[in-house]
Amino acid sequence: MLCQRCQQRPATVHFTQVIGGDKTEYHLCDQCAQEKGDLLSKAAQAFSFNSWNPFQFNQLLSGLLNMESSPGFSSPPLTQLRCDHCGLPYSQFTKTGRFGCPHCYDSFEARLEPMLRRIQSNTTHTGKVPLRAGGQVKVKKELQRLRRELQQAVSLEQFEHAARLRDEIRRLEQQLEE
Amino acid sequence: MSLGEFLQRATSPWMREGGPQDDIVLTSRVRIARNLEGVPFPQLETDSHANQVIERVATALNSPAMRKLGDFELVRCSNLTPLDRAVLVEKHLISRDLAEEARHGAVALRQDEVISIMVNEEDHLRIQCILPGMRVDEAWRLANTVDDALESELTWAFHERLGYLTACPTNVGTGIRASVMMHLPGLVISGQINRLLSAVSQVGLTVRGLYGEGSEAAGNLFQVSNQVTLGESEQEIIQNLTGVVLQLIDHERAARKALLQANREALEDRVCRSFGILAYARRMDSKETLQRLSDVRLGIDLGIIKGVSSRILQELLVMTQPAFLQKYFGQELSPEERDVRRAALIRERLRLDDMEVRG
Ligand SMILES: [Zn+2]
Ligand SMILES: [Zn+2]
């Protein structure tokens, strides 16, 4: 396959850009990928795992973050936003792509959502839960699932099933309060 | 066994074992990121935080749950020479970041080098399990066990909705990066590789060349790994990766067969020519080494070259890297000197096997 951009050299960099469900494929040669300095061609490399290149990676992230702060995005001025726990300014996160502490996720929650939607497949964790903090979390996850199922049962007028679900939800809610 | 011996030894013990599909899949690797609750991420750590993290990891390594998993040796990077750190990078046991950047980095290695735990890299802990062949599921289960065992002593930073919290939001959720290193000369020679790799990128996986700049794949070695860490469970991530890798394996086998049928002489010539160069050349740069080793390994897999261990690619991949060469010869070497020594080392290694070229 020839490079899409120069149509001369073989395409060696392949990546797919997904924005809001729209997929665009790119096939570029090394040189064009480099010259273009395309954010997402770097993403393809930076996401990989052994020769993690923090420089490329930061470029990627700050690219994504700056997209967020493009015109039309109304929020308090970036300069004022800080993590109230570790003090990391949001502006620094946009430069390094790294948070300062676990609380940063809560401090910057509003800005994080759109970015997570871009770089991850979803914004809710569905995998492993730690054994230690796990009991409560597991119950809450189960509750979320049951509430969704209840809604569905009601909308399908499966009232017997809905009643059983409601009892189960009450039981778990009590368990959480204890 | 001391770390000195670790480093002197050319290959990790797991490299000498085989594994399923190991004619195509060299290694399977799973790395999971974990952070301690209530402690700033390494980027903002003070010296005392960083030391605290290392001490808590040391304590956790001594817990009954971890002891059951084997003997770990915990070493601070500052107690290693830059060359020793580079050797660990070349053996894929630590990241380049930990070797070169981390102020307070440390690494815990299990004797067999299957499990390594990086401390104070981008995250407080990065648990890594590496196994030969297509064993990514097993690598995940092992990493999962290590995670549980460490958790008997440590409390992870965990968010109800977002999962395991990591310094970088590209790892948040499961914190898992699973990857498989594949040797795909058939697909490269037959020109099918680009098409397949762009297909792979459509399903949430990343493929890159293992060596060389950017995506250029010297030695026809590719690393396939998951991209997304949030919103899919660990099992889903592993299954997705496994499914794609198995398809790539089928395509590679079919490509090799087709190449043999279409033009056996051309393939034999290519393989034997590379073998001759490796066996007799007096200067080898890294790039040519990778390419020739790839050809020879293909020749071994196809029965064209006999009597040479199929492990030779894996072994020499590591041994001919710059830091390893310098460690092996016990001196600092300029790039030109390295080329000469590299050629010598390869000749020496080939002489170990009772080599014979078919026909
Ligand atoms: Zn081009
Ligand atoms: Zn913070």
Coordinates of C-alpha atoms and ligand atoms in Angstrom, one line a residue:
Chain A
M1 CA 0.0 0.0 0.0
L2 CA 1.3 3.5 -0.9
C3 CA 1.3 6.4 1.5
Q4 CA -2.0 8.3 1.3
R5 CA -0.2 11.6 1.5
C6 CA 2.8 11.4 -0.8
Q7 CA 1.7 8.4 -2.9
Q8 CA 5.3 7.5 -3.3
R9 CA 6.7 5.6 -0.4
P10 CA 5.1 2.5 1.1
A11 CA 2.7 3.2 4.0
T12 CA 4.2 1.9 7.2
V13 CA 2.1 3.8 9.8
H14 CA -1.5 2.7 10.1
F15 CA -4.0 4.0 12.5
T16 CA -7.6 4.6 12.9
Q17 CA -9.1 7.7 14.3
V18 CA -12.4 7.3 16.1
I19 CA -14.3 10.4 16.9
G20 CA -17.9 10.1 18.1
G21 CA -18.3 6.8 16.3
D22 CA -16.8 8.0 13.0
K23 CA -13.8 6.0 12.0
T24 CA -11.1 7.4 9.7
E25 CA -8.3 5.3 8.5
Y26 CA -4.8 6.6 7.9
H27 CA -2.0 5.0 6.0
L28 CA 1.2 7.0 5.9
C29 CA 4.9 6.4 5.3
D30 CA 7.3 7.0 8.2
Q31 CA 8.4 10.3 6.7
C32 CA 4.9 11.7 6.1
A33 CA 3.7 10.6 9.5
Q34 CA 6.6 12.4 11.0
E35 CA 6.4 15.5 8.9
K36 CA 2.7 15.7 9.4
G37 CA 3.5 15.4 13.1
D38 CA 0.0 14.0 13.3
L39 CA -1.2 13.7 16.8
L40 CA -2.9 10.4 16.3
S41 CA 0.0 8.7 14.4
K42 CA 1.9 9.4 17.5
A43 CA -0.9 8.1 19.6
A44 CA -0.6 4.7 17.9
Q45 CA 3.0 4.5 19.0
A46 CA 2.6 6.1 22.4
F47 CA -0.1 3.8 23.5
S48 CA 2.2 0.9 23.1
F49 CA 3.8 -0.5 26.1
N50 CA 7.5 -1.2 26.0
S51 CA 9.2 1.8 24.5
W52 CA 6.6 4.1 26.1
N53 CA 7.7 7.5 24.9
P54 CA 6.5 10.1 27.4
F55 CA 7.3 13.0 25.0
Q56 CA 5.1 11.7 22.2
F57 CA 2.5 10.7 24.7
N58 CA 2.3 14.1 26.3
Q59 CA 1.9 15.6 22.9
L60 CA -1.0 13.4 22.3
L61 CA -2.7 14.1 25.6
S62 CA -2.1 17.9 25.5
G63 CA -3.5 17.7 22.0
L64 CA -6.7 16.0 23.3
L65 CA -6.9 18.4 26.2
N66 CA -6.4 21.5 24.1
M67 CA -9.2 20.3 21.9
E68 CA -11.4 20.4 24.9
S69 CA -10.5 24.0 25.6
S70 CA -11.1 25.1 22.0
P71 CA -13.7 27.9 21.4
G72 CA -17.2 26.9 22.2
F73 CA -16.2 25.0 25.3
S74 CA -17.5 27.0 28.2
S75 CA -15.9 26.4 31.6
P76 CA -14.1 28.3 34.3
P77 CA -10.7 29.6 33.2
L78 CA -8.2 26.8 33.2
T79 CA -5.7 28.8 35.2
Q80 CA -7.9 28.6 38.3
L81 CA -8.5 24.9 38.3
R82 CA -6.4 22.9 40.8
C83 CA -6.6 19.6 42.6
D84 CA -7.7 20.5 46.1
H85 CA -5.8 17.6 47.5
C86 CA -2.3 17.7 45.9
G87 CA -2.5 21.2 44.5
L88 CA -1.7 20.1 40.9
P89 CA -2.9 22.9 38.5
Y90 CA -5.0 21.6 35.7
S91 CA -2.7 23.5 33.3
Q92 CA 0.2 21.3 34.4
F93 CA -1.8 18.2 33.7
T94 CA -2.5 19.4 30.1
K95 CA 1.3 19.7 29.7
T96 CA 2.5 16.4 31.3
G97 CA -0.6 14.3 30.7
R98 CA -0.2 12.9 34.2
F99 CA -2.2 13.5 37.4
G100 CA -0.6 14.3 40.7
C101 CA -2.6 12.1 43.0
P102 CA -5.6 9.8 43.0
H103 CA -7.9 12.7 44.0
C104 CA -7.1 14.5 40.8
Y105 CA -9.7 12.3 39.2
D106 CA -12.4 13.9 41.3
S107 CA -11.0 17.4 41.2
F108 CA -10.9 17.4 37.4
E109 CA -13.9 15.2 36.9
A110 CA -15.9 17.5 34.6
R111 CA -13.0 17.9 32.2
L112 CA -12.0 14.3 32.4
E113 CA -15.3 12.9 31.1
P114 CA -15.0 14.1 27.4
M115 CA -11.4 13.1 27.3
L116 CA -12.1 9.6 28.7
R117 CA -14.8 9.2 26.1
R118 CA -12.2 9.8 23.4
I119 CA -9.3 7.7 24.7
Q120 CA -11.3 4.8 26.4
S121 CA -14.2 2.7 25.2
N122 CA -16.4 3.7 28.1
T123 CA -16.3 5.8 31.2
T124 CA -17.3 3.1 33.7
H125 CA -15.0 0.4 35.0
T126 CA -16.4 -3.1 34.6
G127 CA -13.3 -5.2 35.5
K128 CA -11.6 -6.4 38.6
V129 CA -12.5 -4.9 42.0
P130 CA -9.9 -4.9 44.8
L131 CA -10.5 -7.5 47.5
R132 CA -10.0 -5.0 50.2
A133 CA -12.3 -2.1 49.2
G134 CA -14.2 -4.6 47.2
G135 CA -17.2 -5.7 49.2
Q136 CA -19.0 -2.4 49.1
V137 CA -18.1 -1.7 45.5
K138 CA -19.3 -5.0 44.4
V139 CA -22.7 -4.4 46.1
K140 CA -23.0 -1.0 44.5
K141 CA -22.2 -2.3 41.1
E142 CA -24.8 -5.1 41.6
L143 CA -27.3 -2.4 42.6
Q144 CA -26.6 -0.4 39.5
R145 CA -27.1 -3.5 37.4
L146 CA -30.4 -4.4 39.2
R147 CA -31.8 -0.9 38.8
R148 CA -31.1 -1.0 35.1
E149 CA -32.8 -4.4 34.9
L150 CA -35.8 -3.0 36.9
Q151 CA -36.3 -0.1 34.6
Q152 CA -36.3 -2.5 31.6
A153 CA -38.7 -4.9 33.3
V154 CA -41.1 -2.1 34.1
S155 CA -40.9 -0.8 30.6
L156 CA -41.7 -4.3 29.3
E157 CA -44.5 -4.6 31.8
Q158 CA -42.9 -7.6 33.4
F159 CA -44.3 -6.8 36.8
E160 CA -43.6 -10.0 38.6
H161 CA -40.0 -9.9 37.6
A162 CA -39.9 -6.2 38.6
A163 CA -41.2 -6.9 42.0
R164 CA -38.6 -9.6 42.6
L165 CA -35.9 -7.1 41.4
R166 CA -37.3 -4.4 43.8
D167 CA -37.0 -6.8 46.8
E168 CA -33.5 -7.7 45.9
I169 CA -32.6 -4.0 45.5
R170 CA -34.1 -3.2 48.9
R171 CA -32.1 -6.1 50.5
L172 CA -28.8 -4.8 49.0
E173 CA -29.5 -1.2 50.0
Q174 CA -30.0 -2.4 53.6
Q175 CA -26.8 -4.4 53.4
L176 CA -25.0 -1.2 52.3
E177 CA -26.4 0.8 55.2
E178 CA -25.2 -1.7 57.8
Chain B
M1 CA 21.1 -15.8 43.2
S2 CA 22.5 -12.3 43.1
L3 CA 21.4 -9.6 40.7
G4 CA 24.9 -9.7 39.3
E5 CA 24.3 -13.2 38.2
F6 CA 20.9 -12.2 36.7
L7 CA 22.7 -9.6 34.6
Q8 CA 25.5 -11.8 33.6
R9 CA 23.2 -14.5 32.4
A10 CA 22.5 -14.1 28.7
T11 CA 18.9 -15.2 28.7
S12 CA 16.1 -15.3 31.2
P13 CA 15.2 -18.8 32.3
W14 CA 11.7 -18.5 30.7
M15 CA 13.4 -17.8 27.3
R16 CA 14.8 -21.3 27.4
E17 CA 11.4 -22.8 27.8
G18 CA 9.0 -23.1 25.0
G19 CA 5.3 -22.4 24.8
P20 CA 2.2 -22.9 22.6
Q21 CA 2.6 -21.5 19.1
D22 CA 6.1 -20.4 19.9
D23 CA 7.2 -20.6 16.3
I24 CA 5.2 -17.4 15.8
V25 CA 4.5 -15.9 19.2
L26 CA 7.8 -15.2 21.0
T27 CA 6.4 -13.9 24.3
S28 CA 3.2 -13.0 26.0
R29 CA 3.2 -10.2 28.5
V30 CA 0.8 -8.6 30.9
R31 CA 1.5 -5.5 32.9
I32 CA -0.9 -4.0 35.4
A33 CA -0.6 -0.5 37.0
R34 CA -1.4 0.0 40.7
N35 CA -1.1 3.0 43.0
L36 CA -1.2 3.3 46.8
E37 CA -4.2 5.1 48.3
G38 CA -3.4 8.4 49.8
V39 CA 0.1 8.8 48.3
P40 CA 0.8 11.3 45.5
F41 CA 1.7 9.7 42.2
P42 CA 5.5 9.4 41.6
Q43 CA 5.5 12.6 39.6
L44 CA 4.7 14.6 42.7
E45 CA 6.2 12.3 45.3
T46 CA 8.6 13.8 47.8
D47 CA 11.7 11.8 48.7
S48 CA 10.0 10.6 51.9
H49 CA 6.9 9.5 50.0
A50 CA 9.0 7.6 47.5
N51 CA 11.0 5.9 50.2
Q52 CA 7.7 5.1 52.0
V53 CA 6.4 3.4 48.8
I54 CA 9.6 1.3 48.4
E55 CA 9.5 0.3 52.1
R56 CA 5.8 -0.7 51.9
V57 CA 6.5 -2.7 48.8
A58 CA 9.4 -4.4 50.6
T59 CA 7.1 -5.3 53.5
A60 CA 4.4 -6.6 51.1
L61 CA 7.1 -8.8 49.3
N62 CA 7.7 -10.4 52.7
S63 CA 4.1 -11.2 53.4
P64 CA 3.0 -14.8 53.5
A65 CA 0.9 -14.4 50.4
M66 CA 3.8 -13.0 48.3
R67 CA 6.3 -15.5 49.8
K68 CA 4.1 -18.3 48.4
L69 CA 4.7 -16.9 45.0
G70 CA 8.5 -17.2 45.2
D71 CA 11.6 -15.3 46.1
F72 CA 11.8 -11.7 45.0
E73 CA 14.8 -9.4 45.1
L74 CA 14.1 -5.7 45.4
V75 CA 16.8 -3.4 44.1
R76 CA 16.8 0.4 43.9
C77 CA 17.8 1.7 40.4
S78 CA 20.3 4.1 42.0
N79 CA 22.2 1.0 43.3
L80 CA 22.6 -0.2 39.7
T81 CA 25.1 1.1 37.1
P82 CA 23.5 2.7 34.0
L83 CA 24.8 -0.3 32.0
D84 CA 23.1 -2.8 34.4
R85 CA 19.9 -0.8 34.1
A86 CA 20.1 -0.9 30.3
V87 CA 20.6 -4.6 30.4
L88 CA 17.4 -5.0 32.3
V89 CA 15.6 -2.9 29.7
E90 CA 17.0 -5.1 26.9
K91 CA 15.6 -8.1 28.7
H92 CA 12.2 -6.4 28.9
L93 CA 12.2 -6.6 32.7
I94 CA 12.0 -2.9 33.3
S95 CA 11.0 0.1 31.1
R96 CA 13.4 2.6 29.6
D97 CA 11.6 5.3 31.7
L98 CA 12.4 3.5 35.0
A99 CA 16.0 3.0 33.9
E100 CA 16.6 6.5 32.7
E101 CA 14.1 8.9 34.3
A102 CA 12.8 7.6 37.6
R103 CA 14.4 9.4 40.5
H104 CA 13.3 6.9 43.1
G105 CA 12.8 3.8 40.9
A106 CA 13.2 0.3 42.1
V107 CA 12.5 -3.1 40.8
A108 CA 11.5 -6.4 42.4
L109 CA 12.4 -9.5 40.3
R110 CA 11.4 -13.0 40.9
Q111 CA 14.3 -15.4 40.4
D112 CA 13.0 -16.8 37.2
E113 CA 12.4 -13.3 35.8
V114 CA 8.8 -14.2 34.9
I115 CA 7.5 -11.6 37.4
S116 CA 8.9 -8.2 37.8
I117 CA 7.5 -5.3 39.7
M118 CA 8.6 -1.8 38.9
V119 CA 8.3 0.7 41.7
N120 CA 7.9 4.4 41.4
E121 CA 7.9 4.5 37.6
E122 CA 4.9 6.5 36.3
D123 CA 2.7 4.6 38.8
H124 CA 3.7 3.4 42.2
L125 CA 3.7 -0.2 41.0
R126 CA 3.7 -1.9 37.7
I127 CA 3.3 -5.6 38.0
Q128 CA 4.6 -7.5 34.9
C129 CA 4.4 -11.1 34.0
I130 CA 6.2 -12.4 30.8
L131 CA 5.9 -15.9 29.5
P132 CA 7.2 -17.6 26.3
G133 CA 4.7 -18.5 23.6
M134 CA 1.1 -17.7 23.3
R135 CA 0.2 -17.7 27.0
V136 CA -1.3 -14.2 27.5
D137 CA -4.2 -15.6 29.5
E138 CA -1.8 -17.4 31.8
A139 CA 0.2 -14.2 32.1
W140 CA -2.9 -12.3 33.1
R141 CA -3.9 -14.9 35.7
L142 CA -0.4 -14.8 37.2
A143 CA -0.4 -11.0 37.3
N144 CA -3.8 -11.2 38.9
T145 CA -2.5 -13.5 41.6
V146 CA 0.4 -11.2 42.3
D147 CA -2.0 -8.3 42.6
D148 CA -4.1 -10.1 45.1
A149 CA -1.1 -11.2 47.1
L150 CA 0.3 -7.6 47.2
E151 CA -3.2 -6.4 48.3
S152 CA -2.9 -8.4 51.4
E153 CA -0.5 -5.7 52.6
L154 CA -1.3 -2.7 50.4
T155 CA -4.4 -0.6 49.8
W156 CA -4.9 0.4 46.2
A157 CA -6.2 3.7 45.0
F158 CA -9.6 2.7 43.6
H159 CA -12.5 4.7 42.3
E160 CA -16.0 3.2 42.4
R161 CA -16.8 4.3 38.8
L162 CA -13.4 4.7 37.2
G163 CA -11.7 1.6 38.7
Y164 CA -8.0 1.5 39.5
L165 CA -6.6 5.0 39.4
T166 CA -3.4 5.6 37.5
A167 CA -1.1 8.6 37.0
C168 CA -2.2 8.7 33.4
P169 CA -5.8 8.5 32.3
T170 CA -4.9 6.2 29.4
N171 CA -4.3 3.4 32.0
V172 CA -7.2 4.0 34.3
G173 CA -9.8 1.3 35.0
T174 CA -8.2 -2.1 34.7
G175 CA -4.7 -0.6 34.5
I176 CA -3.9 -3.6 32.2
R177 CA -1.7 -3.6 29.2
A178 CA -1.5 -7.1 27.6
S179 CA 0.8 -7.6 24.7
V180 CA 2.0 -10.4 22.5
M181 CA 5.3 -10.3 20.5
M182 CA 4.9 -11.9 17.1
H183 CA 7.4 -13.0 14.4
L184 CA 5.6 -12.5 11.1
P185 CA 8.1 -12.9 8.3
G186 CA 5.5 -14.7 6.1
L187 CA 3.1 -11.8 6.2
V188 CA 5.8 -9.2 5.6
I189 CA 7.5 -11.1 2.7
S190 CA 4.1 -11.7 1.0
G191 CA 3.1 -8.1 1.4
Q192 CA 0.0 -8.8 3.4
I193 CA 1.1 -7.2 6.7
N194 CA -0.1 -3.7 6.2
R195 CA -3.6 -4.7 5.4
L196 CA -3.8 -7.0 8.4
L197 CA -2.3 -4.5 10.8
S198 CA -4.8 -1.8 9.8
A199 CA -7.6 -4.3 10.4
V200 CA -6.2 -5.0 13.8
S201 CA -6.2 -1.3 14.7
Q202 CA -9.9 -1.3 14.1
V203 CA -10.7 -3.5 17.0
G204 CA -9.1 -1.5 19.8
L205 CA -5.6 -3.0 19.5
T206 CA -2.3 -1.4 18.8
V207 CA 0.4 -2.9 16.7
R208 CA 3.9 -1.6 16.4
G209 CA 7.3 -2.8 15.3
L210 CA 9.2 -4.0 18.3
Y211 CA 12.6 -2.6 17.2
G212 CA 13.4 0.4 15.1
E213 CA 12.0 3.8 14.9
G214 CA 8.3 4.4 14.7
S215 CA 6.4 1.6 13.1
E216 CA 9.3 0.2 11.1
A217 CA 9.5 -3.4 12.1
A218 CA 13.1 -4.6 12.0
G219 CA 13.3 -8.3 12.2
N220 CA 9.6 -8.7 11.3
L221 CA 8.8 -8.5 15.0
F222 CA 5.5 -6.9 16.0
Q223 CA 3.9 -6.2 19.3
V224 CA 0.2 -6.4 19.5
S225 CA -1.5 -4.9 22.6
N226 CA -4.7 -3.6 23.9
Q227 CA -5.3 0.1 23.7
V228 CA -8.3 0.6 25.9
T229 CA -8.2 0.0 29.7
L230 CA -11.5 1.4 30.9
G231 CA -15.0 0.0 30.1
E232 CA -13.9 -3.5 29.2
S233 CA -13.1 -6.2 31.8
E234 CA -9.7 -7.8 32.0
Q235 CA -11.1 -11.0 30.6
E236 CA -12.7 -9.2 27.7
I237 CA -9.4 -7.4 26.9
I238 CA -7.5 -10.7 27.0
Q239 CA -10.1 -12.5 24.9
N240 CA -10.1 -9.8 22.3
L241 CA -6.4 -9.8 22.1
T242 CA -6.2 -13.6 22.0
G243 CA -8.8 -13.8 19.2
V244 CA -6.9 -11.4 17.0
V245 CA -3.5 -13.0 17.7
L246 CA -4.9 -16.5 16.8
Q247 CA -6.1 -15.1 13.5
L248 CA -2.8 -13.5 12.8
I249 CA -1.1 -16.8 13.5
D250 CA -3.4 -18.6 11.0
H251 CA -2.6 -15.9 8.4
E252 CA 1.1 -16.2 9.0
R253 CA 1.1 -20.0 8.7
A254 CA -0.9 -19.8 5.5
A255 CA 1.5 -17.1 4.1
R256 CA 4.5 -19.3 4.9
K257 CA 3.0 -22.3 3.2
A258 CA 2.0 -20.2 0.1
L259 CA 5.5 -18.8 -0.1
L260 CA 7.1 -22.3 -0.1
Q261 CA 4.7 -23.5 -2.8
A262 CA 5.0 -20.5 -5.0
N263 CA 8.8 -20.1 -4.9
R264 CA 10.8 -22.5 -2.8
E265 CA 14.1 -21.6 -4.4
A266 CA 13.7 -17.9 -3.7
L267 CA 12.8 -18.6 -0.1
E268 CA 15.6 -21.1 0.5
D269 CA 18.1 -18.7 -1.1
R270 CA 17.0 -15.9 1.1
V271 CA 17.2 -18.0 4.3
C272 CA 20.5 -19.7 3.5
R273 CA 22.1 -16.4 2.3
S274 CA 21.2 -14.9 5.7
F275 CA 22.5 -17.9 7.5
G276 CA 25.8 -17.7 5.6
I277 CA 26.2 -14.0 6.5
L278 CA 25.5 -14.6 10.2
A279 CA 27.9 -17.5 10.2
Y280 CA 30.8 -15.7 8.5
A281 CA 30.4 -11.9 8.6
R282 CA 32.9 -9.9 10.5
R283 CA 30.7 -6.8 11.1
M284 CA 27.0 -6.8 11.9
D285 CA 24.9 -3.7 12.8
S286 CA 21.8 -4.2 14.8
K287 CA 19.4 -3.7 12.0
E288 CA 21.0 -6.2 9.7
T289 CA 21.3 -8.7 12.6
L290 CA 17.6 -8.5 13.2
Q291 CA 16.7 -9.1 9.5
R292 CA 19.2 -12.0 9.1
L293 CA 18.1 -13.6 12.4
S294 CA 14.5 -13.4 11.2
D295 CA 15.3 -15.1 8.0
V296 CA 17.2 -17.9 9.8
R297 CA 14.4 -18.4 12.3
L298 CA 12.0 -18.7 9.4
G299 CA 14.4 -21.2 7.8
I300 CA 14.5 -23.3 11.0
D301 CA 10.7 -23.2 11.3
L302 CA 10.3 -24.4 7.7
G303 CA 12.8 -27.1 8.1
I304 CA 15.3 -25.5 5.6
I305 CA 17.9 -25.1 8.3
K306 CA 18.4 -28.0 10.7
G307 CA 20.5 -28.5 13.8
V308 CA 20.2 -24.9 14.9
S309 CA 18.1 -24.2 18.0
S310 CA 14.9 -22.3 17.3
R311 CA 15.7 -20.3 20.4
I312 CA 18.5 -18.6 18.6
L313 CA 16.3 -15.7 17.5
Q314 CA 15.1 -15.0 21.0
E315 CA 18.5 -15.4 22.5
L316 CA 20.4 -13.3 20.0
L317 CA 17.8 -10.6 20.0
V318 CA 18.7 -9.9 23.5
M319 CA 22.4 -10.7 23.5
T320 CA 23.2 -8.5 20.5
Q321 CA 21.7 -5.4 22.0
P322 CA 24.2 -2.6 22.9
A323 CA 24.1 -2.9 26.7
F324 CA 24.2 -6.7 26.6
L325 CA 27.2 -6.8 24.3
Q326 CA 29.1 -4.4 26.6
K327 CA 28.1 -6.5 29.6
Y328 CA 29.1 -9.7 27.9
F329 CA 32.5 -8.4 26.8
G330 CA 33.0 -6.5 30.0
Q331 CA 33.9 -3.2 28.5
E332 CA 32.5 0.0 27.0
L333 CA 32.3 -0.3 23.2
S334 CA 31.8 2.3 20.5
P335 CA 29.2 1.6 17.9
E336 CA 31.9 0.4 15.4
E337 CA 33.4 -1.9 18.0
R338 CA 30.0 -3.2 18.8
D339 CA 29.4 -4.2 15.2
V340 CA 32.6 -6.3 15.2
R341 CA 31.9 -7.9 18.6
R342 CA 28.3 -8.5 17.6
A343 CA 29.4 -10.5 14.6
A344 CA 31.9 -12.4 16.7
L345 CA 29.2 -13.2 19.3
I346 CA 26.8 -14.5 16.6
R347 CA 29.5 -16.7 15.1
E348 CA 30.3 -18.1 18.5
R349 CA 26.6 -18.8 19.2
L350 CA 26.1 -20.6 15.9
R351 CA 29.1 -22.8 16.6
L352 CA 27.4 -24.0 19.8
D353 CA 24.8 -25.8 17.6
D354 CA 25.7 -28.6 15.2
M355 CA 24.5 -26.6 12.3
E356 CA 23.6 -28.1 8.9
V357 CA 21.8 -26.6 6.0
R358 CA 19.5 -28.8 4.1
G359 CA 20.2 -29.6 0.5
Ligands
ZN1 ZN 4.3 9.6 2.4
ZN2 ZN -4.4 15.7 43.0

